[in-house]
Amino acid sequence: MSRASRRIVAWLSVAAISAGLLIGGGVWLSNTFRDALAPGLSLGCTATVGETSYRLALDQSQNAALIAAVAVQRGMPARAASIALATALQESKLRNIDYGDLDSVGLFQQRPSQDWGTVEQIMDPLYSANAFYDVLAKVPGYVDMSINDAAQIVQRSGYPHAYAQHETLSRAFASALTGQTPQALNCTLPPATVASTPEAMAAAMASVMGQVPFTTAAAADGSVRVLMDVDDAAGWTTAHWLLANAEQFGISQISYAGKMWDRTANEGGHNVGWQAVSAAVPGQLSVVMTAAPPVNQ
């Protein structure tokens, strides 16, 4: 190979690497800075069903919680959430990306040219999840199909068997996030650096699972306790949705049904999960939102 040819090959290699960094740069930078705030912690969320645990990154877990909550709000079974999660894992790794094959975008890599909606619509995770469920609901007997086959009927992918590899993880997270398995979701988070409000949290929750009545009480340390009235059917769905979104709302504690998750309760790099508490008010879910510490300039 000539010197000129070697230079061209080297340039192409650098260009390819640079392109990859640009595509994944947002996620990589976000994760890098987040990890720097939590040395020694293995950040992410796990869903444990039986003796087996499955793990997703924090941003993936947040998207998974939305997808599962939409299924619950629509009155669809946990199986529908499993199918949707397996699809999004295969299509986008459960990340709301603005690129893909041909004109595919979003969590489910839906295509504007195939009548899934506009790019702006598809890039809205709530819209894209509902669009997926709209089609799935029309598939006769999807509940009794394999997850892979139901997903393929909706997606019509060029890789018709690719969804099968995500079935076990998707079933575990669907079981946790739809509330079928209580206290099955656990997340390890960095120290809180985000300040939010109960109103912002409630509005985000309402968009995916309907209005949840709440009251608030302020503490001397600047934290706010939010008390929500939930029914048994939606209780663990709500608690797990809040946990999956705890990072963006600065949540430090969640209590429900005699169990409490504490953001700071970490051992060996992992959160210890839901722990028993002595007092519990039936039908009440409690959330503590911390005041974010000042960021050093």
Coordinates of C-alpha atoms in Angstrom, one line a residue:
M1 CA 0.0 0.0 0.0
S2 CA 1.4 3.4 -0.9
R3 CA 2.0 6.2 1.6
A4 CA -0.9 8.2 0.1
S5 CA -3.2 5.2 0.4
R6 CA -2.3 4.6 4.0
R7 CA -3.0 8.3 4.7
I8 CA -6.5 7.9 3.1
V9 CA -7.2 4.8 5.1
A10 CA -6.1 6.5 8.3
W11 CA -8.3 9.5 7.5
L12 CA -11.3 7.3 6.9
S13 CA -10.8 5.5 10.2
V14 CA -10.6 8.7 12.1
A15 CA -13.7 10.0 10.3
A16 CA -15.6 6.8 11.2
I17 CA -14.6 7.1 14.8
S18 CA -15.6 10.8 14.9
A19 CA -18.9 10.0 13.4
G20 CA -19.6 7.4 16.0
L21 CA -18.6 9.8 18.8
L22 CA -21.0 12.4 17.4
I23 CA -23.9 9.9 17.2
G24 CA -23.4 8.6 20.7
G25 CA -21.9 11.8 22.1
G26 CA -24.9 13.0 24.0
V27 CA -25.5 9.7 25.9
W28 CA -21.7 9.2 26.5
L29 CA -21.2 12.7 27.8
S30 CA -24.3 12.6 30.0
N31 CA -23.3 9.2 31.5
T32 CA -19.7 10.3 32.0
F33 CA -20.5 13.4 33.9
R34 CA -23.2 11.6 36.0
D35 CA -20.7 8.8 36.8
A36 CA -18.1 11.5 37.9
L37 CA -20.6 12.6 40.6
A38 CA -20.9 9.1 42.0
P39 CA -17.5 7.4 42.3
G40 CA -17.9 3.8 43.4
L41 CA -21.6 3.5 42.5
S42 CA -22.9 1.3 39.8
L43 CA -25.6 3.6 38.4
G44 CA -28.7 2.1 36.8
C45 CA -31.9 0.3 37.6
T46 CA -32.6 -3.4 38.1
A47 CA -35.8 -5.4 37.8
T48 CA -35.8 -8.6 39.9
V49 CA -38.4 -11.3 39.3
G50 CA -37.8 -14.5 41.2
E51 CA -34.1 -15.1 41.7
T52 CA -33.0 -13.2 38.5
S53 CA -32.2 -9.5 38.1
Y54 CA -31.9 -7.6 34.8
R55 CA -30.3 -4.2 34.5
L56 CA -30.9 -1.0 32.4
A57 CA -29.1 2.4 32.4
L58 CA -30.9 5.3 34.1
D59 CA -32.1 6.9 30.8
Q60 CA -33.3 3.5 29.5
S61 CA -35.2 2.8 32.7
Q62 CA -36.9 6.2 32.4
N63 CA -38.1 5.4 28.9
A64 CA -39.1 1.9 30.0
A65 CA -41.2 3.3 32.8
L66 CA -43.1 5.6 30.3
I67 CA -43.7 2.7 27.9
A68 CA -45.1 0.5 30.7
A69 CA -47.2 3.2 32.3
V70 CA -48.9 4.0 29.0
A71 CA -49.9 0.3 28.7
V72 CA -51.4 0.4 32.2
Q73 CA -53.2 3.7 31.4
R74 CA -54.7 2.2 28.3
G75 CA -55.9 -0.8 30.2
M76 CA -53.6 -3.2 28.3
P77 CA -52.0 -6.2 29.9
A78 CA -48.5 -6.5 31.1
R79 CA -47.8 -8.6 28.0
A80 CA -48.3 -5.6 25.9
A81 CA -45.6 -3.7 27.8
S82 CA -43.3 -6.7 27.4
I83 CA -43.8 -6.6 23.7
A84 CA -43.2 -2.9 23.5
L85 CA -40.1 -3.0 25.7
A86 CA -38.6 -5.8 23.6
T87 CA -39.3 -3.8 20.5
A88 CA -37.7 -0.5 21.8
L89 CA -34.7 -2.4 23.1
Q90 CA -34.1 -3.9 19.6
E91 CA -34.8 -0.8 17.6
S92 CA -33.2 2.0 19.7
K93 CA -31.7 0.4 22.8
L94 CA -34.5 2.1 24.6
R95 CA -33.1 5.6 23.8
N96 CA -35.0 8.3 22.0
I97 CA -32.6 8.7 19.1
D98 CA -33.2 11.1 16.2
Y99 CA -31.5 8.9 13.5
G100 CA -31.9 5.4 12.1
D101 CA -32.3 3.3 9.0
L102 CA -33.7 5.4 6.2
D103 CA -36.1 7.9 7.9
S104 CA -36.6 5.9 11.1
V105 CA -36.4 7.9 14.4
G106 CA -37.4 7.6 18.0
L107 CA -37.8 4.8 20.6
F108 CA -39.5 2.4 18.2
Q109 CA -37.7 3.6 15.0
Q110 CA -41.0 4.5 13.4
R111 CA -40.9 6.0 9.9
P112 CA -42.8 9.2 8.9
S113 CA -42.9 7.8 5.3
Q114 CA -44.8 4.8 6.6
D115 CA -47.5 6.9 8.2
W116 CA -46.3 6.6 11.8
G117 CA -46.5 10.4 12.1
T118 CA -44.2 13.4 11.7
V119 CA -40.7 13.4 12.9
E120 CA -41.7 15.8 15.7
Q121 CA -44.5 13.5 16.7
I122 CA -42.5 10.4 16.7
M123 CA -39.7 12.0 18.7
D124 CA -42.2 12.5 21.5
P125 CA -41.9 9.2 23.5
L126 CA -45.5 9.5 24.7
Y127 CA -46.8 9.8 21.1
S128 CA -44.6 7.0 19.8
A129 CA -45.6 4.6 22.6
N130 CA -49.2 5.2 22.0
A131 CA -48.7 4.8 18.2
F132 CA -47.1 1.4 18.9
Y133 CA -49.9 0.3 21.1
D134 CA -52.5 1.5 18.6
V135 CA -51.2 -1.0 16.1
L136 CA -50.5 -3.8 18.6
A137 CA -54.1 -3.6 19.9
K138 CA -55.3 -4.5 16.5
V139 CA -53.3 -7.7 16.3
P140 CA -55.6 -10.6 17.0
G141 CA -54.4 -12.8 19.8
Y142 CA -51.2 -10.9 20.5
V143 CA -51.4 -11.8 24.2
D144 CA -51.0 -15.5 23.3
M145 CA -48.2 -14.9 20.8
S146 CA -44.5 -15.0 21.5
I147 CA -43.1 -11.5 22.2
N148 CA -41.0 -11.7 19.1
D149 CA -43.8 -12.6 16.7
A150 CA -46.2 -9.9 18.1
A151 CA -43.4 -7.3 17.8
Q152 CA -42.6 -8.3 14.3
I153 CA -46.3 -8.0 13.1
V154 CA -46.3 -4.4 14.4
Q155 CA -42.8 -3.5 13.1
R156 CA -42.4 -5.5 9.9
S157 CA -38.7 -5.6 10.5
G158 CA -36.1 -6.8 8.0
Y159 CA -34.7 -8.9 11.0
P160 CA -37.9 -10.8 12.0
H161 CA -36.4 -12.8 14.8
A162 CA -34.3 -10.1 16.5
Y163 CA -36.8 -9.3 19.2
A164 CA -36.5 -12.7 20.8
Q165 CA -33.2 -11.9 22.4
H166 CA -34.8 -9.2 24.6
E167 CA -37.8 -11.3 25.9
T168 CA -36.5 -12.2 29.4
L169 CA -35.3 -8.6 30.2
S170 CA -38.5 -7.1 28.8
R171 CA -40.8 -9.4 30.8
A172 CA -38.9 -8.6 34.0
F173 CA -39.1 -4.8 33.6
A174 CA -42.7 -5.0 32.4
S175 CA -43.6 -7.1 35.5
A176 CA -42.0 -4.5 37.7
L177 CA -43.1 -1.3 36.0
T178 CA -46.7 -2.4 35.5
G179 CA -46.9 -3.2 39.2
Q180 CA -47.4 -6.9 38.7
T181 CA -44.3 -7.6 41.0
P182 CA -44.2 -5.2 44.0
Q183 CA -40.9 -3.6 45.0
A184 CA -39.2 -5.4 42.0
L185 CA -37.5 -2.2 40.7
N186 CA -34.4 -0.8 42.4
C187 CA -32.2 2.1 41.2
T188 CA -28.8 3.3 42.2
L189 CA -28.4 7.0 41.7
P190 CA -25.8 9.7 42.1
P191 CA -26.3 12.4 44.8
A192 CA -29.1 14.7 43.8
T193 CA -28.0 17.7 41.7
V194 CA -31.4 18.5 40.1
A195 CA -34.1 20.7 41.7
S196 CA -37.7 20.2 40.7
T197 CA -41.1 20.9 42.0
P198 CA -44.1 18.7 43.1
E199 CA -46.1 20.4 40.3
A200 CA -43.6 19.4 37.6
M201 CA -43.4 15.9 38.9
A202 CA -47.2 15.6 39.1
A203 CA -47.7 17.0 35.6
A204 CA -45.2 14.5 34.1
M205 CA -46.9 11.7 35.9
A206 CA -50.4 12.8 34.7
S207 CA -49.2 12.7 31.1
V208 CA -48.6 9.0 31.2
M209 CA -50.9 7.7 34.0
G210 CA -53.6 10.3 34.7
Q211 CA -54.0 12.8 37.5
V212 CA -52.9 11.7 41.0
P213 CA -54.1 13.8 43.9
F214 CA -51.3 15.1 46.1
T215 CA -50.5 17.4 49.0
T216 CA -47.2 18.8 50.1
A217 CA -45.3 19.7 53.3
A218 CA -42.0 21.5 53.4
A219 CA -39.1 20.5 55.8
A220 CA -36.5 22.7 57.5
D221 CA -33.7 21.3 55.3
G222 CA -35.4 22.5 52.1
S223 CA -36.8 19.2 51.1
V224 CA -40.5 18.7 50.3
R225 CA -42.6 15.7 51.2
V226 CA -45.3 14.9 48.6
L227 CA -48.2 12.7 49.7
M228 CA -50.2 11.0 47.0
D229 CA -53.5 9.1 47.2
V230 CA -53.2 5.9 45.0
D231 CA -55.4 2.8 44.7
D232 CA -54.0 -0.7 45.1
A233 CA -54.1 -1.4 41.4
A234 CA -51.9 1.5 40.5
G235 CA -49.8 1.8 43.6
W236 CA -46.7 -0.1 42.6
T237 CA -46.9 1.2 39.0
T238 CA -46.8 4.7 40.4
A239 CA -44.1 4.0 42.9
H240 CA -41.9 2.3 40.3
W241 CA -42.5 5.1 37.8
L242 CA -41.4 7.6 40.4
L243 CA -38.3 5.6 41.1
A244 CA -37.3 5.3 37.4
N245 CA -37.7 9.1 37.2
A246 CA -36.1 9.9 40.6
E247 CA -33.0 11.3 38.9
Q248 CA -34.8 14.0 36.9
F249 CA -37.0 15.1 39.8
G250 CA -34.4 15.0 42.6
I251 CA -36.3 12.4 44.6
S252 CA -34.5 11.1 47.6
Q253 CA -37.1 8.8 49.2
I254 CA -40.2 6.9 48.1
S255 CA -42.5 5.1 50.6
Y256 CA -45.4 2.8 49.8
A257 CA -47.2 -0.2 51.3
G258 CA -44.8 -0.4 54.3
K259 CA -41.7 -0.3 52.1
M260 CA -39.2 2.6 51.5
W261 CA -36.5 3.2 48.9
D262 CA -33.8 5.6 50.1
R263 CA -31.5 7.2 47.5
T264 CA -28.6 7.3 50.0
A265 CA -28.9 3.7 51.2
N266 CA -26.0 2.2 49.2
E267 CA -23.8 -0.7 50.0
G268 CA -21.0 -2.2 47.8
G269 CA -21.8 0.3 45.0
H270 CA -25.5 -0.6 44.8
N271 CA -28.6 0.7 46.5
V272 CA -30.0 -1.7 49.1
G273 CA -33.5 -1.5 47.6
W274 CA -36.9 -1.3 49.2
Q275 CA -36.8 -1.8 53.0
A276 CA -39.6 -2.3 55.5
V277 CA -40.8 0.7 57.5
S278 CA -42.9 0.6 60.7
A279 CA -45.6 3.0 59.7
A280 CA -47.7 2.9 56.5
V281 CA -50.9 4.7 55.6
P282 CA -53.1 2.5 53.4
G283 CA -53.5 4.0 49.9
Q284 CA -50.9 6.7 50.5
L285 CA -47.6 7.1 48.6
S286 CA -45.0 9.4 50.1
V287 CA -42.2 11.1 48.1
V288 CA -39.3 13.3 49.4
M289 CA -37.8 15.7 46.9
T290 CA -34.5 17.0 48.0
A291 CA -33.2 20.5 47.6
A292 CA -30.3 20.3 45.1
P293 CA -26.9 21.4 46.5
P294 CA -25.2 24.4 44.9
V295 CA -23.0 23.5 42.0
N296 CA -19.4 24.7 42.4
Q297 CA -18.4 27.4 39.9

